[in-house]
Coordinates of C-alpha atoms in Angstrom, one line a residue:
Chain A
M1 CA 0.6 -15.3 19.9
D2 CA -2.3 -15.7 22.2
L3 CA -5.5 -14.6 20.7
D4 CA -7.6 -14.7 24.0
S5 CA -5.0 -12.4 25.7
L6 CA -5.7 -10.1 23.1
Y7 CA -9.4 -10.2 22.9
Q8 CA -10.5 -10.4 26.4
E9 CA -14.2 -10.3 27.5
I10 CA -14.1 -7.1 28.7
I11 CA -12.5 -5.5 25.3
L12 CA -15.1 -8.0 23.5
D13 CA -17.9 -6.2 25.7
H14 CA -16.9 -2.7 25.2
Y15 CA -16.8 -3.3 21.5
K16 CA -20.5 -4.5 21.3
N17 CA -21.9 -2.3 23.6
P18 CA -19.4 1.2 23.6
H19 CA -20.1 3.5 26.6
H20 CA -20.4 7.3 26.1
K21 CA -20.6 7.0 22.3
G22 CA -22.0 9.9 20.3
L23 CA -21.0 13.6 19.4
R24 CA -22.6 15.9 22.4
E25 CA -22.7 19.4 23.4
P26 CA -21.3 21.4 25.1
F27 CA -17.9 21.0 24.4
E28 CA -14.5 23.3 24.0
A29 CA -12.7 21.2 21.6
E30 CA -13.0 18.6 19.1
V31 CA -10.4 17.0 17.1
H32 CA -10.2 14.3 14.0
H33 CA -7.4 11.8 14.4
V34 CA -6.8 9.1 11.9
N35 CA -4.6 6.2 11.6
P36 CA -3.4 6.7 8.1
T37 CA -2.2 3.3 8.1
C38 CA -5.3 1.8 8.2
G39 CA -8.3 4.3 8.4
D40 CA -9.5 4.1 11.7
E41 CA -10.9 7.2 12.6
V42 CA -12.1 9.2 15.7
T43 CA -13.7 12.2 16.0
L44 CA -13.6 13.6 19.5
R45 CA -15.0 16.3 22.0
V46 CA -13.9 17.3 25.4
H47 CA -16.2 19.5 27.9
V48 CA -13.9 20.4 30.9
G49 CA -15.7 22.5 33.8
D50 CA -14.6 25.2 35.3
D51 CA -13.4 23.6 38.3
G52 CA -11.0 21.8 35.9
T53 CA -12.9 18.7 36.1
V54 CA -13.3 16.2 32.6
D55 CA -17.4 16.8 32.7
D56 CA -17.6 14.9 29.3
V57 CA -15.8 13.2 26.6
S58 CA -18.1 12.1 23.3
Y59 CA -16.8 10.8 20.1
D60 CA -17.5 9.2 17.0
A61 CA -15.5 6.5 15.8
V62 CA -15.0 3.7 13.1
G63 CA -12.5 1.1 13.4
C64 CA -11.5 -2.4 15.0
S65 CA -12.5 -3.7 18.1
I66 CA -9.5 -2.9 19.9
S67 CA -10.0 0.9 19.0
Q68 CA -13.3 0.8 19.9
A69 CA -13.3 -0.9 23.0
S70 CA -10.4 1.7 24.1
A71 CA -12.3 4.7 23.4
S72 CA -15.2 3.3 25.4
V73 CA -12.8 2.2 28.4
M74 CA -10.8 5.6 28.2
T75 CA -14.1 7.7 28.2
D76 CA -15.1 5.6 31.5
L77 CA -11.8 6.4 33.2
V78 CA -11.5 10.1 32.4
I79 CA -15.1 11.4 33.1
G80 CA -15.6 12.7 36.1
K81 CA -11.8 13.1 37.0
P82 CA -9.8 16.3 37.3
V83 CA -7.8 17.0 34.3
D84 CA -4.3 16.3 36.2
E85 CA -5.6 12.9 37.1
A86 CA -7.2 12.1 33.8
M87 CA -3.7 12.9 32.2
T88 CA -1.8 10.7 34.7
I89 CA -4.1 7.7 33.8
H90 CA -3.4 8.8 30.4
E91 CA 0.6 8.5 30.6
E92 CA 0.1 5.2 32.7
F93 CA -2.0 3.5 29.6
L94 CA 0.7 5.1 27.4
A95 CA 3.4 3.5 29.4
L96 CA 1.7 0.1 29.4
M97 CA 1.0 0.3 25.6
Q98 CA 4.7 0.9 24.9
G99 CA 6.0 -1.3 27.4
K100 CA 6.3 -4.5 25.0
G101 CA 4.5 -6.5 27.5
A102 CA 7.0 -6.0 29.8
V103 CA 5.0 -3.4 31.8
E104 CA 2.9 -4.3 34.7
P105 CA -0.3 -2.6 34.7
D106 CA -1.6 -1.0 37.8
E107 CA -5.4 -1.8 38.2
E108 CA -6.2 0.8 40.8
V109 CA -5.4 3.4 38.3
L110 CA -6.0 1.9 34.9
E111 CA -9.2 -0.3 36.0
D112 CA -10.8 -2.1 32.8
A113 CA -7.8 -0.5 30.8
V114 CA -5.7 -3.4 32.3
A115 CA -7.4 -5.5 29.8
F116 CA -5.5 -4.2 27.3
S117 CA -1.9 -5.4 28.6
G118 CA -2.3 -7.9 25.6
V119 CA -2.4 -5.6 23.3
A120 CA 1.0 -4.6 24.0
K121 CA 2.6 -7.8 22.8
F122 CA 0.9 -7.0 19.1
P123 CA 3.2 -4.4 18.1
A124 CA 0.5 -3.9 14.7
R125 CA -2.2 -3.2 17.2
V126 CA -0.7 -0.3 19.8
K127 CA -1.8 2.3 17.5
C128 CA -5.7 1.2 17.3
A129 CA -5.8 1.1 21.0
L130 CA -3.9 4.6 21.3
L131 CA -5.9 6.3 18.8
S132 CA -8.8 7.5 21.0
W133 CA -6.4 8.2 23.8
M134 CA -4.3 10.5 21.8
A135 CA -7.3 12.2 20.0
W136 CA -8.4 13.0 24.4
K137 CA -5.1 14.5 25.1
D138 CA -5.3 16.7 21.8
A139 CA -8.6 17.8 22.5
T140 CA -7.8 18.3 26.1
T141 CA -4.6 20.4 25.5
R142 CA -6.3 22.7 23.0
T143 CA -9.2 23.4 25.6
L144 CA -6.9 24.6 28.1
E145 CA -4.4 26.5 26.2
A146 CA -7.5 28.3 25.0
R147 CA -8.5 28.8 28.3
N148 CA -5.2 29.8 30.2
G149 CA -3.9 31.3 26.8
Chain B
M1 CA -7.0 -28.0 -11.2
D2 CA -6.1 -26.4 -14.7
G3 CA -3.9 -23.7 -14.8
L4 CA -1.5 -24.4 -11.8
L5 CA 2.2 -24.1 -12.7
P6 CA 2.8 -27.5 -13.4
D7 CA 6.0 -27.5 -11.6
L8 CA 4.5 -25.7 -8.1
E9 CA 6.7 -27.4 -5.7
V10 CA 9.8 -26.8 -7.4
V11 CA 9.1 -23.2 -7.9
R12 CA 8.0 -22.9 -3.9
K13 CA 11.2 -24.8 -3.3
D14 CA 12.9 -21.6 -4.8
F15 CA 11.7 -19.4 -2.2
P16 CA 13.5 -20.1 1.2
I17 CA 10.9 -18.0 3.3
L18 CA 8.3 -20.3 2.4
E19 CA 9.8 -23.1 4.6
R20 CA 9.7 -21.0 7.8
T21 CA 7.3 -21.4 10.1
L22 CA 5.8 -18.9 12.5
A23 CA 4.7 -18.4 16.4
G24 CA 3.4 -21.7 17.5
G25 CA 5.1 -23.7 15.0
M26 CA 2.3 -22.6 12.2
P27 CA 3.6 -22.9 8.7
L28 CA 3.7 -19.5 6.6
V29 CA 0.6 -19.1 4.6
Y30 CA 1.9 -15.7 2.8
L31 CA -0.9 -14.1 0.8
D32 CA 0.4 -10.7 0.7
S33 CA 2.3 -10.6 -2.7
A34 CA 0.4 -7.4 -3.9
N35 CA 2.0 -5.8 -0.8
T36 CA 5.7 -7.1 -1.3
S37 CA 6.2 -10.4 -3.1
Q38 CA 8.8 -12.9 -1.7
K39 CA 12.4 -13.5 -3.3
P40 CA 13.7 -16.7 -5.1
Q41 CA 17.2 -17.9 -3.8
C42 CA 18.8 -17.0 -7.1
V43 CA 18.0 -13.3 -6.4
I44 CA 19.5 -13.6 -3.0
D45 CA 22.5 -15.2 -4.3
A46 CA 22.9 -12.4 -7.3
M47 CA 23.0 -9.7 -4.7
V48 CA 25.2 -11.7 -2.1
D49 CA 27.8 -12.8 -5.1
H50 CA 27.8 -9.1 -6.3
L51 CA 28.5 -7.6 -3.1
E52 CA 31.0 -10.5 -2.3
H53 CA 33.0 -10.4 -5.1
H54 CA 32.3 -7.5 -7.8
N55 CA 31.4 -4.3 -5.5
A56 CA 32.2 -1.1 -6.5
N57 CA 31.0 2.1 -7.7
I58 CA 29.7 2.0 -11.5
A59 CA 30.5 4.0 -14.5
R60 CA 33.3 6.4 -12.5
A61 CA 35.3 3.7 -11.3
M62 CA 37.8 2.8 -13.8
H63 CA 39.3 -0.2 -12.3
Q64 CA 38.6 -3.8 -13.1
L65 CA 36.1 -3.9 -10.2
G66 CA 34.3 -1.0 -11.5
A67 CA 34.0 -2.6 -14.9
E68 CA 32.3 -5.6 -13.3
A69 CA 29.9 -3.9 -11.5
T70 CA 28.9 -1.4 -14.3
Q71 CA 28.8 -4.3 -16.4
A72 CA 26.3 -6.2 -13.6
F73 CA 24.4 -3.0 -13.6
E74 CA 23.6 -2.8 -17.3
D75 CA 23.0 -6.0 -17.9
A76 CA 20.3 -5.7 -15.6
R77 CA 19.2 -3.1 -17.8
D78 CA 18.8 -5.4 -20.6
A79 CA 17.3 -7.9 -18.5
V80 CA 14.5 -5.3 -17.4
A81 CA 14.5 -4.2 -21.1
A82 CA 13.7 -7.8 -22.6
F83 CA 11.0 -8.4 -19.8
I84 CA 8.8 -5.5 -20.9
G85 CA 9.9 -5.7 -24.4
A86 CA 11.1 -2.2 -24.5
P87 CA 12.5 -1.0 -28.2
S88 CA 15.8 0.3 -26.5
R89 CA 17.8 -0.7 -23.4
D90 CA 18.5 3.1 -23.0
E91 CA 14.5 3.6 -22.3
V92 CA 14.8 2.1 -19.1
I93 CA 15.6 4.3 -16.2
F94 CA 16.0 2.9 -12.6
T95 CA 14.3 4.7 -9.7
K96 CA 14.0 3.8 -6.3
N97 CA 10.5 2.4 -6.8
A98 CA 7.4 2.9 -8.8
S99 CA 6.3 6.0 -6.6
E100 CA 9.7 7.8 -7.1
A101 CA 9.1 7.1 -11.3
L102 CA 5.5 8.6 -11.1
N103 CA 7.0 11.7 -9.1
L104 CA 9.8 11.6 -11.7
A105 CA 6.6 11.9 -14.6
A106 CA 4.8 14.3 -12.6
N107 CA 7.7 16.7 -11.7
T108 CA 9.4 16.8 -15.0
L109 CA 6.1 17.3 -16.6
A110 CA 5.7 20.8 -15.0
W111 CA 8.7 21.9 -16.3
A112 CA 9.3 23.6 -19.6
S113 CA 9.1 21.1 -22.8
P114 CA 6.8 20.3 -25.1
Y115 CA 4.8 18.3 -22.9
Q116 CA 4.6 21.0 -20.2
V117 CA 1.3 21.2 -18.1
G118 CA 0.1 24.4 -17.4
P119 CA -3.0 26.4 -16.7
G120 CA -5.9 25.4 -18.2
D121 CA -4.6 22.1 -19.2
E122 CA -6.4 18.9 -17.6
V123 CA -4.8 15.7 -16.4
V124 CA -7.0 12.5 -16.1
I125 CA -6.5 9.6 -13.2
T126 CA -8.8 7.2 -12.1
E127 CA -10.7 6.6 -8.7
M128 CA -9.3 3.5 -8.3
E129 CA -5.4 4.8 -8.5
H130 CA -3.2 3.6 -5.7
H131 CA -2.1 7.0 -3.6
S132 CA 1.0 7.0 -5.5
N133 CA -0.9 7.5 -8.6
I134 CA -3.1 10.4 -7.1
V135 CA -1.0 12.6 -5.1
P136 CA 1.6 13.2 -7.5
W137 CA -1.0 14.5 -9.8
Q138 CA -2.7 16.5 -7.3
L139 CA 1.0 18.2 -6.8
L140 CA 1.5 19.0 -10.5
T141 CA -2.0 20.2 -11.2
Q142 CA -2.0 22.7 -7.5
R143 CA 1.7 23.7 -8.7
T144 CA 0.5 24.4 -12.5
G145 CA -2.8 25.8 -12.5
A146 CA -4.2 22.7 -14.1
T147 CA -7.2 20.4 -13.4
L148 CA -7.5 17.0 -12.4
R149 CA -10.0 15.2 -13.4
W150 CA -10.9 11.2 -12.9
F151 CA -12.4 8.4 -14.2
G152 CA -15.2 7.1 -11.6
L153 CA -16.2 3.4 -11.1
T154 CA -19.0 1.2 -11.6
D155 CA -20.5 -0.6 -9.1
E156 CA -18.9 -3.8 -10.6
G157 CA -15.5 -2.1 -9.7
Q158 CA -14.8 -1.4 -13.5
L159 CA -13.8 2.0 -14.6
D160 CA -16.9 3.9 -16.0
L161 CA -15.9 4.7 -19.5
S162 CA -19.5 5.9 -20.1
G163 CA -18.1 9.9 -20.1
I164 CA -14.8 9.2 -21.7
D165 CA -15.4 11.8 -24.5
S166 CA -16.2 14.6 -22.1
L167 CA -13.2 13.5 -19.7
I168 CA -10.8 13.1 -22.3
T169 CA -10.8 16.2 -24.3
E170 CA -8.2 18.8 -26.4
R171 CA -7.4 19.8 -23.0
T172 CA -6.0 16.9 -21.7
K173 CA -2.2 16.7 -21.6
V174 CA -1.9 13.8 -19.5
V175 CA -3.8 10.6 -18.6
S176 CA -2.6 8.1 -15.9
L177 CA -4.4 5.1 -14.9
T178 CA -3.0 1.7 -13.5
W179 CA -3.0 -1.3 -15.4
V180 CA -4.3 -3.8 -12.5
S181 CA -5.7 -2.1 -9.1
N182 CA -4.2 -3.2 -6.3
A183 CA -7.4 -2.8 -4.3
L184 CA -10.1 -4.0 -6.5
G185 CA -8.2 -6.7 -8.6
T186 CA -9.6 -4.9 -12.0
I187 CA -7.7 -5.2 -15.1
N188 CA -8.2 -1.8 -17.2
P189 CA -8.3 -1.4 -20.8
V190 CA -5.1 0.4 -21.1
A191 CA -4.4 -0.1 -24.7
E192 CA -8.0 1.5 -25.6
I193 CA -7.9 4.4 -23.2
A194 CA -4.2 5.2 -24.5
R195 CA -5.5 5.4 -28.0
R196 CA -8.3 7.8 -27.1
A197 CA -6.0 9.7 -25.3
H198 CA -3.4 9.9 -28.1
E199 CA -6.2 11.0 -30.1
V200 CA -6.1 14.2 -28.3
G201 CA -2.4 14.3 -28.1
A202 CA -2.3 13.3 -24.7
L203 CA 0.9 11.3 -22.7
V204 CA -0.2 8.2 -21.5
V205 CA 1.4 7.1 -18.0
V206 CA 0.6 3.8 -17.1
D207 CA 1.1 2.3 -13.4
A208 CA 2.1 -1.3 -13.9
S209 CA 3.2 -2.1 -10.1
Q210 CA 0.4 -4.7 -9.9
A211 CA 0.3 -5.8 -13.8
A212 CA 4.1 -6.1 -14.2
P213 CA 4.2 -9.2 -11.5
Q214 CA 1.0 -11.0 -13.1
L215 CA 0.8 -10.5 -16.9
P216 CA 3.1 -10.3 -19.8
V217 CA 4.0 -6.8 -20.2
D218 CA 4.7 -5.5 -23.9
V219 CA 5.1 -1.5 -23.6
V220 CA 4.6 -1.2 -27.0
A221 CA 1.3 -3.1 -27.3
S222 CA 0.4 -1.2 -23.8
G223 CA -0.2 2.5 -25.5
A224 CA 1.8 3.9 -22.7
D225 CA 4.4 6.5 -23.3
I226 CA 5.9 6.0 -19.8
L227 CA 4.9 3.1 -17.8
V228 CA 6.3 2.1 -14.3
F229 CA 6.6 -0.5 -11.9
T230 CA 8.6 -1.7 -8.7
G231 CA 11.0 -4.3 -8.4
H232 CA 10.0 -5.7 -4.8
K233 CA 6.8 -6.9 -6.3
V234 CA 8.1 -9.0 -9.2
V235 CA 10.3 -11.1 -6.6
G236 CA 13.0 -8.6 -6.6
P237 CA 14.6 -6.4 -3.5
T238 CA 13.1 -3.1 -2.1
G239 CA 14.9 0.0 -3.3
I240 CA 14.7 -0.5 -7.0
G241 CA 12.0 0.6 -9.4
V242 CA 11.8 1.1 -13.4
L243 CA 10.5 4.1 -15.3
W244 CA 10.1 3.0 -19.1
G245 CA 9.2 6.0 -21.5
R246 CA 9.4 6.0 -25.5
R247 CA 12.5 7.6 -26.3
E248 CA 11.2 10.7 -28.0
V249 CA 9.6 11.4 -24.7
L250 CA 12.4 10.9 -22.5
E251 CA 14.9 13.0 -24.6
Q252 CA 12.6 16.1 -24.6
L253 CA 11.6 15.8 -20.9
P254 CA 13.9 17.9 -18.7
P255 CA 16.1 16.2 -16.1
F256 CA 14.8 15.3 -12.6
L257 CA 17.4 15.1 -10.2
G258 CA 20.2 17.1 -10.6
G259 CA 23.7 15.5 -9.5
G260 CA 26.4 13.0 -10.5
E261 CA 26.2 11.1 -13.8
M262 CA 23.1 12.7 -15.3
I263 CA 25.5 15.4 -16.7
E264 CA 27.9 15.8 -19.8
T265 CA 29.9 18.8 -18.8
V266 CA 29.6 20.9 -15.7
R267 CA 30.4 24.8 -15.6
M268 CA 30.0 27.0 -12.6
E269 CA 27.1 28.9 -14.9
A270 CA 25.1 25.8 -16.4
S271 CA 25.7 22.3 -17.4
T272 CA 24.8 20.1 -20.1
Y273 CA 23.1 16.7 -19.7
A274 CA 23.9 13.2 -20.1
G275 CA 21.7 11.2 -22.8
I276 CA 18.9 8.6 -21.5
P277 CA 19.1 6.7 -19.4
H278 CA 21.7 8.5 -17.5
K279 CA 20.2 12.0 -17.7
F280 CA 17.2 10.5 -15.3
E281 CA 19.9 8.6 -13.0
A282 CA 21.8 10.9 -11.0
G283 CA 23.7 9.8 -8.3
T284 CA 24.9 6.7 -7.1
P285 CA 22.3 4.3 -7.8
P286 CA 21.2 1.3 -6.1
I287 CA 23.6 -1.0 -7.8
A288 CA 23.0 -4.3 -6.0
E289 CA 19.2 -3.7 -5.9
A290 CA 19.5 -3.5 -9.8
V291 CA 21.5 -6.7 -10.1
G292 CA 19.0 -8.3 -7.8
L293 CA 16.1 -6.9 -10.1
G294 CA 17.8 -8.0 -13.4
A295 CA 17.8 -12.0 -11.6
A296 CA 14.5 -11.5 -10.9
V297 CA 12.8 -10.6 -14.2
R298 CA 15.3 -13.4 -15.5
Y299 CA 13.8 -16.1 -13.1
L300 CA 10.2 -14.7 -14.1
G301 CA 11.1 -14.9 -17.8
D302 CA 12.3 -18.8 -17.5
V303 CA 9.1 -19.8 -15.4
G304 CA 7.3 -17.8 -18.0
M305 CA 4.8 -14.7 -17.8
E306 CA 2.0 -16.6 -19.5
A307 CA 2.3 -19.7 -17.4
I308 CA 2.4 -17.1 -14.3
Q309 CA -0.7 -15.5 -15.5
A310 CA -2.6 -18.8 -16.0
H311 CA -1.7 -20.1 -12.3
E312 CA -2.6 -16.4 -11.0
Q313 CA -6.0 -16.9 -12.5
A314 CA -6.6 -20.4 -11.3
I315 CA -5.7 -19.7 -7.9
T316 CA -7.9 -16.4 -8.0
A317 CA -10.8 -18.3 -9.4
Y318 CA -10.5 -20.9 -6.6
A319 CA -10.2 -18.3 -4.1
L320 CA -13.2 -16.6 -5.3
D321 CA -14.9 -19.7 -5.1
G322 CA -13.9 -20.5 -1.6
L323 CA -14.6 -17.0 -0.5
A324 CA -18.0 -17.1 -1.4
T325 CA -18.8 -19.9 0.8
V326 CA -18.2 -17.8 3.9
P327 CA -21.3 -16.4 5.0
G328 CA -21.4 -12.3 5.1
L329 CA -18.1 -12.0 3.2
K330 CA -18.4 -9.5 0.4
V331 CA -15.4 -9.0 -2.6
L332 CA -14.9 -5.9 -3.7
G333 CA -14.2 -5.4 -7.5
P334 CA -14.7 -7.9 -10.2
T335 CA -16.1 -11.4 -9.3
D336 CA -14.8 -13.0 -12.5
A337 CA -11.3 -14.1 -12.2
A338 CA -10.7 -13.4 -15.8
L339 CA -11.2 -9.9 -15.4
R340 CA -9.3 -9.7 -12.3
G341 CA -5.6 -9.6 -11.2
G342 CA -4.8 -11.9 -7.8
A343 CA -5.3 -9.3 -5.0
I344 CA -9.1 -9.8 -3.5
S345 CA -10.0 -7.3 -1.4
F346 CA -13.2 -8.5 0.8
E347 CA -15.5 -7.4 3.8
L348 CA -16.8 -9.8 6.4
D349 CA -19.8 -8.9 8.2
G350 CA -19.1 -8.3 12.3
I351 CA -15.4 -8.3 11.9
H352 CA -13.4 -5.4 11.5
P353 CA -10.4 -6.1 8.9
H354 CA -7.9 -5.3 11.7
D355 CA -9.2 -8.2 13.9
L356 CA -9.6 -10.0 11.0
Q357 CA -5.9 -9.7 9.9
T358 CA -4.7 -10.8 13.7
V359 CA -6.6 -13.7 13.8
L360 CA -5.5 -15.1 10.5
D361 CA -2.1 -14.2 11.6
T362 CA -2.0 -16.5 15.0
R363 CA -3.1 -19.3 12.2
G364 CA 0.4 -18.1 10.1
I365 CA -1.6 -16.7 7.5
A366 CA -0.4 -13.1 6.3
V367 CA -3.0 -10.9 4.5
R368 CA -3.1 -7.3 4.5
A369 CA -5.9 -5.1 6.3
G370 CA -6.7 -1.4 5.8
H371 CA -7.2 0.5 2.8
H372 CA -4.3 -0.5 0.9
C373 CA -3.3 2.9 0.1
A374 CA -6.3 3.1 -2.2
R375 CA -8.7 5.1 0.3
P376 CA -10.9 6.9 -2.6
A377 CA -11.4 3.4 -4.2
H378 CA -12.7 2.1 -0.7
E379 CA -14.9 5.4 -0.3
R380 CA -16.5 4.9 -3.5
F381 CA -17.9 1.5 -2.2
G382 CA -18.8 2.9 1.4
V383 CA -16.3 1.0 2.8
Q384 CA -13.5 2.3 5.4
S385 CA -11.3 -0.7 5.2
T386 CA -11.0 -4.2 3.9
T387 CA -9.1 -7.3 4.2
R388 CA -6.9 -8.2 1.4
M389 CA -5.4 -11.5 0.3
S390 CA -3.1 -11.6 -2.4
S391 CA -1.2 -14.8 -4.3
Y392 CA 1.6 -15.2 -6.7
L393 CA 3.4 -17.8 -8.6
Y394 CA 4.0 -19.8 -5.4
T395 CA 0.8 -19.9 -4.3
T396 CA -1.1 -23.3 -3.7
P397 CA -5.1 -24.2 -3.5
G398 CA -3.8 -25.6 0.1
E399 CA -2.8 -22.2 1.1
I400 CA -6.3 -20.7 0.2
D401 CA -8.3 -23.7 1.8
A402 CA -6.1 -22.4 5.1
L403 CA -7.5 -19.1 4.4
V404 CA -11.0 -19.9 4.0
E405 CA -10.8 -22.3 7.4
G406 CA -9.1 -19.2 9.2
L407 CA -12.1 -17.1 8.0
E408 CA -14.8 -19.6 9.4
Y409 CA -12.7 -19.8 12.5
A410 CA -12.5 -15.9 12.8
R411 CA -16.3 -15.9 12.3
S412 CA -16.7 -18.7 15.3
Y413 CA -14.2 -16.9 17.6
F414 CA -16.2 -13.6 17.1
R415 CA -19.4 -15.8 17.7
L416 CA -21.0 -15.0 14.8
D417 CA -22.4 -18.0 13.9

C-alpha cells in the first residue's frame, strides 16, 4: 500500500488545476452520474461534430482527487479524437482499472492516464477513477443513438 | 483519564481481530465501529459451538438436536429482552437487520389495522435519519397517499424542536426517529418527543441502531412503541436484527412476511396466524446468528452498559479535543461529548474524505468516508461527504492519538502546511 504509487504528481497536478472543467455549449447530451456509496457526482456534456469527432467534453464535478484528476485527464485524451478512437481509449482505461494491478498500461494510448495504474491496486478507489469515464461513455452513446436513431 | 473502562486491556484481548496487523506491518486502529463493531471471542465461540454441536432447524425439528437448537434460539430472545428491558420476551422479534425491522414497521402500517396510515395522514421523521429510516417511510407515504414531514436541524446539529406543535398534530399517525445519529452523533430526546407524539395518538418508532451499542436501553422508558437495532453493531454477527414492539401494537399489526412458522393453521382458502413473536418470523430464521447475538448482548451486559457509555464519552471527549488541534478541521454536530455518541464526522480543508481515508488506511487506521447513508444530514450542512471516526468499548486513547497523527501526516502529504 504505497501512497506514492496512488498519488502520482500528474494526478495531484490535474486535481489542483483541472483541464476543460465547467459546463459549456453546444452539447448533444448531458448526463449526471453519482457514486452512491460516497456521494461523488459528475454532470457531463458531450459535443460530437458531424464528422464524428469529439469536439468538446465539459463537466462539473465534486469528489476526491482521483475522481477529479481522472475527469481532467479523460477530457485531454478524448477531445479532438474520432469517437471510435476515444471509445478504444475508454476500453483500454477500463481494462487497466479492472486489472487489479496486473495490467501493463500502453502509454502510447493512455498518455497521462498511465498515472492511474496505481489506483487499480486500491479496489475502493477504482470507482472514483471510472466515474467520469463512465459518464462520458453514457453521454456519447446517447448522442450517437439520437443521431442514428 | 476518567471514565475509561478499568479493564480496557482485558477487554481488548477479548477481540482477537484487534491483534492483527495490516499491510506494512501496521497495527490495526479500528475506528469504524458505528459501521460495524468487532466481535469478541465469546460470540465467535458461541456460533461455532452451535454449528459444531447443536445445529438443527428450530421449532419444527422434533429430535434432540432440534430441541437444543430451539432452546438456543429462544435463549437468545431472552438475552435480548433482558438487554433492552422488554416487559415480555414475546415482544422481541428477530429480523435480518435494522433496515428489515424498519421496513416491517413501515409495511405493516400500510395495511388494514387500527394503526393503518392512509390519505391525509402524516408521518414525521427527521433530517438526520439514516437512509433506512427515510426510504421506508417515503415508500409508505407514497403508496398510501399520506404525507411525509420531518424535523429540521439546528446549526449545532440538534433537532429543531421549535416547530414541534405544527409538526406533530392530530394528523400525525407515526413519528419515527433515530435515538443517536450515525452521522452527527447527536443524542435525541426520544422520550420527550414520544410523549408529544402520544398526546396526539401517534405511534412512535425509534431507530436505536447507534444507541443500543452505546447507551443503556430501556424500551419502556424510551417511550417507543416500536424500537429497532441491528446485531452487528452490538458486537454480534451480521444477518440478525431486532424489532421490539409493545404487545398491544404487535398483536394488532398484520403479519409482514408469510411463510412457515408464522402460521397457526393453513388452508387453501385462508390461514390463521401464530401469536407474537412468531407471527413476524416467517421461514427459517438466522439461528446461529441469533445465538451469536445472544452471546453478544450478554457480553455487553457483563461489561456493563453504564461503564461502556462512560468509556465512550471519555474517548469521544478526548477525540474532540485531539481533532480540535488539527488546522482546518471542522466537526459536524455537537462538540460537547455529553450531548453525543461516539461517531464523529468531520471535514478537513483541502483534503477530500476519500483521499484522507486512503492515507489513514495506509497507516492501519480504519475510518469511513462518504455520506454514511445520511445524505440529507450532510446536505443540511452544505457538505458533500465527510470522514467519520467511531469508537467503541475497545478503543484506546492511543488509537485517537494515532488518528490525530495520521491527520497531521495527511496534511503534510498533500502539502497543506
